[in-house]
Amino acid sequence: MAVFPSTAAAQARNKPRRPRSQRAAYLFIAPIAIGFAVFYIWPLLQTFYFSFTSFGVFGGNSWIGGENYERVLQDVTVGRALLNTLLYTVMGLITLPVSIIIAELLNRPGLRGVAIYRALYFLPFVTLPAAIGLLWNWLYNGDYGLINEVLSWIGIDGRYWVSDPTTAAYAIGLVMIWSHVGYYLIIFLAGIKAIPRDYYEAAELDGAGPVRRFVRITLPLLSPSIFFTSVISVITSLQAFDLIYIMMSQRNPALGSTQSIVTLFYKWAFEENAQGPAAALAFLLMLLIAALTFLQFRLQKRWVHYA
Amino acid sequence: MHRRSFLAGALAAAPAALGATACGNGADSTAGSGGRTQLSYGMWDPLQVPGMQKIMKAFEAEHPGITVKLQVIPFAQYWTTLKTSMRGGSAPDVFWMNAPNLRLYASNDTLEPLGEHIRRDGFDMGVHPEELVGIYSYEGEHYGMPKDFDTIGLWYNKELFDRAKVPYPDESWTWETVYDAARELTDPKGSVYGIAAEMQGQYCYYNSIPQAGGYVIRDGKSGFAEPETIEGLRFWTGLVDRGWSPTASAMTDTSGRQLYISEKVAMNYDLSAMASMMYAAPGIKDHGGVAVLPKGRKRATTIHGLANVISAKSPHTEAAWKLVKFMGSKKAAEIQAREGVTISSYTGTQDAWVKSMPEFDLKVFIDMLDYAVPYPHSTYTQAWENLQYQLLGSSWTGHGDGIAKASRTLAQQMDLVLEREN
């Protein structure tokens, strides 16, 4: 049966046509959307699938149900890694007040060379974690390290900071703080700049000192930035890997007290041929991150002021 | 500019690499030009390349139709590379294997069983130490031809012993003698320690555990909860707690071996394979010595050795077996012994090695074969060895958890790993 060209054209006209601009929008988000699907969504689904399989070292998976999850929950090292990770998270959050104070100091009217300070503080953030880890390992070195050398000038006996189980996690946490201050600093500097000067002038007229102005004006008006950075900081700390991996050698006796969830995951997946349990662990970590982020969003109503 | 040229390079290299592997496979599956078979031989130790080249030359002289190409992969990447190439089917035909990995590979059918070849050619496996042949057997089948071996000895520094007026170690020594000597030899002023009690399996507690009557693994179960095993561990932690050894924290950057060579510790348990390294250190060559391991309840030392194995995917199984058989022969063992890097496993060929360093009494390493205990291993050896560092490490720092509790936790965790093997 022949279709009359006029009918076909009429049908096409009757279809609701998307405006051109909308189609263009899809084209614009296509690169990121495809990238996201290929590099995030697909691996996520795969990991979820692998977490229910026994992963053949030389290929071939077999379905084993929830066994991997059972193993993760029974494992003592998982509990310890979780505690260490939470310690890193708390230390990561300490970065925020440190950055705010530095931002406030850099924001003092009449301070010269702000750009230089900003660059100096930001440098560690753009430096390779591998380089940072190696450098700090030298500083922390128990026999020849600069830190112990300086301590000896004032008569304090040094330690083996990164191989002593009582100090290693804090030593690594300190490096994490140091390398992230610059990033949060930039965000807080911008946040402080956005606060209208009138508030401060009014407060000054009412007799508020610098500390009071900081607590009563800067902090509340900075709270959206603080909220954003605390979400980012918690996620980053829960995924802590690179510095620990670089700074802790295989034979370090502090291994058990510094290992994070992700370094444990790495060990299982890439050294011990336990890809199945590793996938389960990674999936549980994702759930934990999602839960904590959700909680933060719920709590934000209580303390975040959007001016 | 930089980035672009890098990308261009990577793009250009990718097809080239693909092409190379494709060609390699082609040359492998069909005998190369002139009807020759080319075998690839995977190994990790660059120090042994000259020796291996000599052995290959001798092999090629005997078997004109076969050529062998060495493929040296650094140890850090060796197992990852091997696993990947096993999946892709481009693994070397013959390659080095060690005890921790043997069962993982054998149980996944990636290795050619050797039993039939051995029977057909009437090869006598008895020329290699029984413990080594045992390490490379799995479920009653041979998978590897022993190549060399290592035992552990007590290395000591005569000058430090003389200074502390302590008699040199000999076969009469027991654990108590070690403790007494370590106390005498420790000199806080000169920052010299009696011994290096490292948190390390093969050199340290894999020896003291069987000496105490314990075991690391038996019948697929962990032995770390056994009181005797814990006693074997306590031999080391006790030395640290008393201050006669540096702590594990102090030995993370500088190993016990380095401390021994720089004459900061008077005694150190170490591998026979380290003899040539000790020999190269002038001070140690002059006044270093080696003795059998002191006795606990029993005598024991850990024996480990490498073996040559054949890939199950190799298209040249027959030629590969000829190579493996040749490498297990006296001729190859003698070439290897002359190179002085490792002790050949072929019985009776060790003399050349022993005589190559007359200043040291290297014969003790061979004598200890009588009571040598095989390196403990199972399918997922790496997994439970990693656990040792995570769980026992802090007990070696002088202020960590009690070793007994830590060891029992380790036993529990290790059994979880071992469950996965069944």
Coordinates of N, CA and C in Angstrom, one line a residue, chain B residues 111-286:
Chain B
L111 N 49.7 -25.0 34.8 CA 51.0 -25.7 34.7 C 50.8 -27.1 34.1
E112 N 51.8 -27.4 33.3 CA 51.9 -28.7 32.7 C 52.3 -29.7 33.7
P113 N 51.5 -30.8 34.0 CA 51.9 -31.8 34.9 C 53.2 -32.6 34.4
L114 N 54.2 -32.8 35.3 CA 55.4 -33.3 34.8 C 55.5 -34.9 35.0
G115 N 54.6 -35.4 35.8 CA 54.8 -36.8 36.2 C 55.0 -37.8 35.0
E116 N 54.2 -37.6 33.9 CA 54.2 -38.5 32.8 C 55.6 -38.4 32.1
H117 N 56.1 -37.1 31.9 CA 57.4 -36.9 31.3 C 58.5 -37.6 32.1
I118 N 58.4 -37.4 33.4 CA 59.4 -38.0 34.3 C 59.5 -39.5 34.2
R119 N 58.3 -40.1 34.2 CA 58.2 -41.6 34.2 C 58.7 -42.0 32.8
R120 N 58.3 -41.4 31.7 CA 58.6 -41.8 30.4 C 60.2 -41.8 30.2
D121 N 60.8 -40.7 30.7 CA 62.2 -40.6 30.5 C 63.0 -41.2 31.6
G122 N 62.3 -41.7 32.6 CA 63.0 -42.3 33.7 C 63.9 -41.4 34.5
F123 N 63.5 -40.1 34.6 CA 64.2 -39.1 35.3 C 64.1 -39.3 36.8
D124 N 65.3 -39.3 37.5 CA 65.3 -39.6 39.0 C 65.1 -38.3 39.7
M125 N 64.0 -38.0 40.3 CA 63.8 -36.8 41.1 C 64.5 -36.8 42.4
G126 N 65.0 -38.0 42.8 CA 65.8 -38.1 44.0 C 67.1 -37.3 44.1
V127 N 67.5 -36.8 42.9 CA 68.8 -36.0 42.9 C 68.6 -34.6 43.5
H128 N 67.3 -34.2 43.7 CA 67.0 -32.9 44.3 C 66.5 -33.2 45.7
P129 N 66.7 -32.2 46.7 CA 66.2 -32.4 48.0 C 64.7 -32.7 48.1
E130 N 64.4 -33.7 48.9 CA 63.0 -34.2 49.0 C 62.0 -33.1 49.3
E131 N 62.4 -32.1 50.3 CA 61.5 -31.1 50.7 C 61.2 -30.2 49.5
L132 N 62.2 -30.0 48.6 CA 61.9 -29.1 47.4 C 61.0 -29.8 46.5
V133 N 61.2 -31.1 46.2 CA 60.4 -31.8 45.3 C 58.9 -31.8 45.9
G134 N 58.9 -31.9 47.2 CA 57.6 -31.9 47.9 C 56.9 -30.5 47.7
I135 N 57.6 -29.4 47.8 CA 57.0 -28.1 47.6 C 56.4 -28.0 46.2
Y136 N 57.0 -28.6 45.2 CA 56.5 -28.4 43.9 C 55.7 -29.6 43.4
S137 N 55.1 -30.3 44.4 CA 54.1 -31.4 44.1 C 52.8 -30.9 44.6
Y138 N 51.7 -31.2 43.9 CA 50.4 -30.8 44.3 C 49.4 -32.0 43.9
E139 N 48.7 -32.4 44.9 CA 47.8 -33.6 44.8 C 48.4 -34.7 44.1
G140 N 49.6 -35.1 44.5 CA 50.3 -36.3 44.0 C 50.9 -36.1 42.7
E141 N 51.0 -34.9 42.1 CA 51.6 -34.7 40.8 C 52.7 -33.8 40.9
H142 N 53.8 -34.0 40.1 CA 54.9 -33.1 40.0 C 54.6 -31.9 39.1
Y143 N 54.9 -30.7 39.5 CA 54.7 -29.6 38.6 C 55.9 -28.7 38.4
G144 N 57.0 -29.0 39.1 CA 58.2 -28.2 39.0 C 59.5 -29.0 39.1
M145 N 60.5 -28.6 38.4 CA 61.8 -29.2 38.5 C 62.7 -28.2 39.4
P146 N 63.1 -28.7 40.6 CA 63.8 -27.8 41.5 C 65.1 -27.2 40.8
K147 N 65.4 -26.0 41.0 CA 66.5 -25.3 40.4 C 67.6 -25.0 41.3
D148 N 67.2 -24.4 42.5 CA 68.2 -24.0 43.5 C 67.6 -24.1 44.8
F149 N 68.4 -23.9 45.9 CA 67.7 -23.8 47.2 C 68.4 -22.8 48.1
D150 N 67.7 -22.5 49.2 CA 68.2 -21.6 50.2 C 67.9 -22.2 51.5
T151 N 68.8 -22.1 52.5 CA 68.5 -22.4 53.9 C 68.9 -21.2 54.7
I152 N 68.5 -21.2 55.9 CA 68.8 -20.0 56.8 C 69.9 -20.4 57.7
G153 N 70.9 -19.5 57.9 CA 72.0 -19.7 58.9 C 72.1 -18.5 59.8
L154 N 72.9 -18.7 60.8 CA 73.2 -17.6 61.8 C 74.5 -16.9 61.4
W155 N 74.3 -15.7 60.8 CA 75.5 -14.9 60.5 C 75.9 -14.2 61.7
Y156 N 77.2 -14.1 61.9 CA 77.7 -13.3 63.1 C 79.0 -12.5 62.7
N157 N 79.3 -11.6 63.6 CA 80.4 -10.7 63.4 C 81.5 -11.0 64.4
K158 N 82.6 -11.6 64.0 CA 83.6 -12.0 64.9 C 84.2 -10.9 65.7
E159 N 84.4 -9.7 65.1 CA 85.0 -8.6 65.8 C 84.1 -8.2 67.0
L160 N 82.8 -8.1 66.7 CA 81.9 -7.7 67.8 C 81.9 -8.8 68.9
F161 N 82.0 -10.0 68.5 CA 82.0 -11.1 69.5 C 83.3 -11.0 70.3
D162 N 84.4 -10.8 69.7 CA 85.7 -10.6 70.4 C 85.7 -9.5 71.4
R163 N 85.1 -8.4 70.9 CA 85.0 -7.2 71.8 C 84.2 -7.5 73.0
A164 N 83.1 -8.2 72.9 CA 82.3 -8.5 74.1 C 82.8 -9.8 74.8
K165 N 83.9 -10.4 74.3 CA 84.4 -11.6 74.9 C 83.3 -12.7 74.9
V166 N 82.6 -12.9 73.8 CA 81.7 -14.0 73.8 C 82.2 -15.0 72.8
P167 N 82.1 -16.3 73.1 CA 82.6 -17.3 72.1 C 81.7 -17.4 70.9
Y168 N 82.3 -17.7 69.8 CA 81.6 -17.7 68.5 C 80.5 -18.8 68.5
P169 N 79.4 -18.6 67.8 CA 78.3 -19.6 67.7 C 78.8 -20.9 67.1
D170 N 78.3 -22.0 67.5 CA 78.6 -23.3 66.9 C 77.4 -24.2 67.1
E171 N 77.6 -25.5 66.7 CA 76.4 -26.4 66.7 C 75.9 -26.7 68.2
S172 N 76.7 -26.3 69.2 CA 76.2 -26.5 70.5 C 75.2 -25.4 71.0
W173 N 75.0 -24.4 70.2 CA 74.2 -23.3 70.7 C 72.7 -23.6 70.8
T174 N 72.0 -23.1 71.8 CA 70.6 -23.2 71.9 C 70.0 -21.8 72.0
W175 N 68.7 -21.8 72.1 CA 68.0 -20.5 72.3 C 68.6 -19.7 73.5
E176 N 68.8 -20.4 74.6 CA 69.4 -19.7 75.8 C 70.7 -19.1 75.5
T177 N 71.5 -19.8 74.7 CA 72.8 -19.3 74.4 C 72.7 -18.0 73.6
V178 N 71.7 -18.0 72.7 CA 71.4 -16.8 71.8 C 71.1 -15.6 72.8
Y179 N 70.2 -15.9 73.7 CA 69.7 -14.8 74.6 C 70.9 -14.3 75.4
D180 N 71.7 -15.2 76.0 CA 72.9 -14.8 76.8 C 73.8 -13.9 76.0
A181 N 74.1 -14.4 74.7 CA 75.1 -13.7 73.9 C 74.5 -12.4 73.5
A182 N 73.2 -12.3 73.1 CA 72.6 -11.1 72.7 C 72.7 -10.0 73.8
R183 N 72.5 -10.5 75.1 CA 72.6 -9.5 76.2 C 74.1 -9.0 76.3
E184 N 75.0 -9.9 76.2 CA 76.4 -9.5 76.3 C 76.9 -8.6 75.2
L185 N 76.3 -8.9 74.0 CA 76.8 -8.2 72.8 C 76.2 -6.8 72.6
T186 N 75.0 -6.6 73.3 CA 74.3 -5.3 73.1 C 75.1 -4.2 73.9
D187 N 75.4 -3.2 73.2 CA 76.2 -2.1 73.7 C 75.5 -0.8 73.4
P188 N 74.7 -0.3 74.3 CA 73.9 0.9 74.0 C 74.9 2.1 73.7
K189 N 76.0 2.2 74.3 CA 76.9 3.3 74.0 C 77.4 3.3 72.6
G190 N 77.8 2.1 72.1 CA 78.3 2.0 70.8 C 77.2 1.8 69.8
S191 N 76.0 1.9 70.2 CA 74.8 1.6 69.4 C 74.9 0.4 68.6
V192 N 75.3 -0.7 69.3 CA 75.4 -2.0 68.7 C 74.4 -2.9 69.4
Y193 N 73.6 -3.7 68.6 CA 72.7 -4.6 69.2 C 73.2 -6.0 69.0
G194 N 72.7 -6.9 69.9 CA 73.1 -8.3 69.9 C 72.7 -9.0 68.6
I195 N 71.4 -8.7 68.2 CA 70.8 -9.5 67.1 C 69.8 -8.6 66.4
A196 N 69.5 -9.0 65.2 CA 68.4 -8.3 64.5 C 67.2 -9.2 64.5
A197 N 66.2 -8.9 65.4 CA 65.0 -9.8 65.4 C 63.9 -9.1 64.6
E198 N 64.0 -9.5 63.3 CA 63.1 -8.9 62.3 C 61.7 -9.5 62.4
M199 N 60.7 -8.7 62.0 CA 59.3 -9.2 61.8 C 59.3 -9.8 60.4
Q200 N 59.8 -11.1 60.3 CA 60.0 -11.6 58.9 C 59.8 -13.2 59.0
G201 N 59.0 -13.7 58.1 CA 58.8 -15.2 58.2 C 60.0 -16.0 57.9
Q202 N 60.4 -16.0 56.6 CA 61.4 -16.9 56.1 C 62.7 -16.9 56.9
Y203 N 63.2 -15.7 57.2 CA 64.5 -15.6 57.9 C 64.4 -15.8 59.4
C204 N 63.2 -15.5 59.9 CA 63.1 -15.5 61.4 C 62.1 -16.5 61.9
Y205 N 60.8 -16.2 62.0 CA 60.0 -17.1 62.8 C 59.5 -18.4 62.1
Y206 N 59.7 -18.5 60.7 CA 59.4 -19.8 60.1 C 60.5 -20.8 60.6
N207 N 61.6 -20.3 61.1 CA 62.6 -21.2 61.6 C 62.3 -21.5 63.1
S208 N 62.0 -20.5 63.9 CA 61.9 -20.7 65.3 C 60.6 -21.4 65.7
I209 N 59.6 -21.3 64.8 CA 58.3 -22.0 65.1 C 58.5 -23.5 65.1
P210 N 59.1 -24.1 64.0 CA 59.3 -25.6 64.1 C 60.3 -25.9 65.1
Q211 N 61.3 -25.0 65.4 CA 62.3 -25.3 66.4 C 61.6 -25.5 67.8
A212 N 60.5 -24.7 68.0 CA 59.7 -24.8 69.3 C 58.8 -26.0 69.2
G213 N 58.6 -26.6 68.1 CA 57.7 -27.7 68.0 C 56.3 -27.3 67.4
G214 N 56.2 -26.1 67.0 CA 54.9 -25.6 66.4 C 55.0 -25.7 64.9
Y215 N 53.9 -25.2 64.3 CA 53.9 -25.2 62.8 C 53.1 -24.0 62.3
V216 N 53.3 -23.6 61.1 CA 52.6 -22.4 60.5 C 51.3 -22.9 59.9
I217 N 51.4 -23.9 59.1 CA 50.2 -24.4 58.4 C 50.3 -26.0 58.3
R218 N 49.2 -26.7 58.6 CA 49.2 -28.1 58.5 C 47.8 -28.6 58.1
D219 N 47.7 -29.4 57.1 CA 46.4 -29.9 56.6 C 45.4 -28.8 56.4
G220 N 45.8 -27.7 55.8 CA 44.9 -26.7 55.5 C 44.4 -25.9 56.7
K221 N 45.1 -26.0 57.9 CA 44.7 -25.2 59.1 C 45.9 -24.4 59.6
S222 N 45.6 -23.3 60.1 CA 46.6 -22.4 60.7 C 47.1 -23.0 62.0
G223 N 48.4 -22.8 62.2 CA 49.0 -23.3 63.5 C 49.3 -22.2 64.4
F224 N 48.9 -20.9 64.1 CA 49.3 -19.8 64.9 C 48.6 -19.7 66.3
A225 N 47.6 -20.6 66.5 CA 46.9 -20.6 67.9 C 47.6 -21.6 68.8
E226 N 48.5 -22.4 68.2 CA 49.2 -23.5 69.0 C 50.2 -22.8 70.0
P227 N 50.3 -23.3 71.2 CA 51.2 -22.7 72.2 C 52.7 -22.7 71.7
E228 N 53.0 -23.9 71.1 CA 54.4 -24.0 70.6 C 54.7 -23.0 69.5
T229 N 53.8 -22.7 68.6 CA 54.0 -21.7 67.6 C 54.2 -20.3 68.2
I230 N 53.4 -20.0 69.2 CA 53.5 -18.7 69.9 C 54.8 -18.6 70.6
E231 N 55.3 -19.8 71.1 CA 56.6 -19.8 71.8 C 57.7 -19.4 70.7
G232 N 57.5 -20.0 69.5 CA 58.5 -19.7 68.4 C 58.5 -18.2 68.1
L233 N 57.3 -17.5 68.1 CA 57.2 -16.1 67.9 C 57.9 -15.3 69.0
R234 N 57.6 -15.8 70.2 CA 58.1 -15.1 71.4 C 59.6 -15.1 71.5
F235 N 60.2 -16.1 70.9 CA 61.7 -16.1 70.8 C 62.2 -14.7 70.3
W236 N 61.5 -14.2 69.3 CA 61.9 -12.9 68.6 C 61.4 -11.7 69.4
T237 N 60.1 -11.7 69.7 CA 59.6 -10.5 70.4 C 60.3 -10.3 71.7
G238 N 60.7 -11.4 72.4 CA 61.4 -11.3 73.6 C 62.7 -10.6 73.5
L239 N 63.4 -10.8 72.4 CA 64.7 -10.1 72.1 C 64.4 -8.6 71.9
V240 N 63.3 -8.3 71.3 CA 63.0 -6.9 71.1 C 62.6 -6.2 72.4
D241 N 61.7 -6.9 73.2 CA 61.3 -6.4 74.5 C 62.4 -6.1 75.4
R242 N 63.5 -7.0 75.4 CA 64.6 -6.8 76.3 C 65.6 -5.8 75.8
G243 N 65.3 -5.2 74.6 CA 66.2 -4.2 74.1 C 67.5 -4.8 73.5
W244 N 67.6 -6.1 73.2 CA 68.8 -6.6 72.6 C 68.7 -6.7 71.1
S245 N 67.6 -6.2 70.5 CA 67.4 -6.1 69.1 C 66.8 -4.7 68.8
P246 N 67.1 -4.1 67.7 CA 66.3 -2.9 67.3 C 64.9 -3.3 67.2
T247 N 63.9 -2.4 67.3 CA 62.5 -2.7 67.1 C 62.2 -2.8 65.6
A248 N 61.1 -3.4 65.3 CA 60.7 -3.5 63.9 C 60.5 -2.1 63.3
S249 N 60.1 -1.1 64.2 CA 60.0 0.3 63.7 C 61.3 0.8 63.2
A250 N 62.4 0.4 63.9 CA 63.7 0.9 63.5 C 64.2 0.2 62.3
M251 N 63.7 -1.0 62.0 CA 64.2 -1.8 60.9 C 63.3 -1.8 59.7
T252 N 62.4 -0.8 59.7 CA 61.5 -0.6 58.5 C 62.2 0.0 57.3
D253 N 63.0 1.0 57.6 CA 63.8 1.6 56.5 C 65.1 1.0 56.3
T254 N 65.7 0.5 57.4 CA 67.0 -0.2 57.4 C 66.8 -1.6 57.9
S255 N 67.0 -2.6 57.0 CA 66.7 -3.9 57.3 C 67.8 -4.5 58.2
G256 N 67.4 -5.6 58.8 CA 68.4 -6.3 59.7 C 69.7 -6.7 58.9
R257 N 69.5 -7.0 57.6 CA 70.6 -7.4 56.8 C 71.5 -6.2 56.6
Q258 N 71.0 -5.0 56.4 CA 71.8 -3.8 56.2 C 72.5 -3.5 57.5
L259 N 71.8 -3.7 58.7 CA 72.4 -3.4 60.0 C 73.6 -4.4 60.2
Y260 N 73.4 -5.6 59.8 CA 74.5 -6.6 59.9 C 75.7 -6.2 59.1
I261 N 75.4 -5.9 57.8 CA 76.5 -5.5 56.9 C 77.2 -4.2 57.4
S262 N 76.5 -3.3 58.0 CA 77.1 -2.1 58.5 C 77.6 -2.3 59.9
E263 N 77.6 -3.5 60.4 CA 78.2 -3.9 61.7 C 77.6 -3.3 62.9
K264 N 76.2 -3.1 62.8 CA 75.5 -2.5 63.9 C 74.8 -3.6 64.7
V265 N 74.7 -4.8 64.2 CA 74.2 -5.9 64.9 C 75.2 -7.1 64.8
A266 N 75.3 -7.8 65.9 CA 76.4 -8.8 66.0 C 75.9 -10.2 65.3
M267 N 74.6 -10.4 65.4 CA 74.0 -11.6 64.8 C 72.8 -11.3 64.0
N268 N 72.6 -12.2 62.9 CA 71.5 -12.0 62.0 C 71.2 -13.3 61.4
Y269 N 69.9 -13.7 61.4 CA 69.5 -14.9 60.7 C 69.3 -14.5 59.2
D270 N 70.0 -15.2 58.3 CA 69.8 -14.8 56.9 C 70.0 -15.9 55.9
L271 N 69.6 -15.7 54.7 CA 69.6 -16.7 53.6 C 71.0 -17.1 53.2
S272 N 71.2 -18.3 52.7 CA 72.4 -18.7 52.1 C 72.7 -17.9 50.9
A273 N 71.6 -17.5 50.2 CA 71.8 -16.7 48.9 C 72.5 -15.4 49.1
M274 N 72.5 -14.9 50.4 CA 73.1 -13.6 50.7 C 74.6 -13.7 50.8
A275 N 75.2 -14.9 50.8 CA 76.6 -15.1 51.0 C 77.4 -14.2 50.0
S276 N 77.0 -14.2 48.7 CA 77.8 -13.4 47.8 C 77.8 -11.9 48.2
M277 N 76.6 -11.4 48.7 CA 76.4 -10.0 49.1 C 77.3 -9.8 50.3
M278 N 77.3 -10.7 51.3 CA 78.2 -10.6 52.5 C 79.7 -10.5 52.1
Y279 N 80.0 -11.4 51.1 CA 81.3 -11.5 50.6 C 81.8 -10.2 50.0
A280 N 80.9 -9.5 49.4 CA 81.2 -8.2 48.7 C 81.5 -7.1 49.7
A281 N 81.0 -7.3 51.0 CA 81.2 -6.2 52.0 C 82.5 -6.5 52.7
P282 N 83.5 -5.6 52.5 CA 84.9 -5.9 53.0 C 84.9 -6.3 54.5
G283 N 84.2 -5.5 55.4 CA 84.3 -5.8 56.8 C 83.8 -7.2 57.1
I284 N 82.7 -7.6 56.5 CA 82.1 -8.9 56.7 C 82.9 -10.0 56.1
K285 N 83.5 -9.8 55.0 CA 84.3 -10.8 54.3 C 85.5 -11.1 55.3
D286 N 86.0 -10.0 55.9 CA 87.2 -10.2 56.8 C 86.8 -10.9 58.1

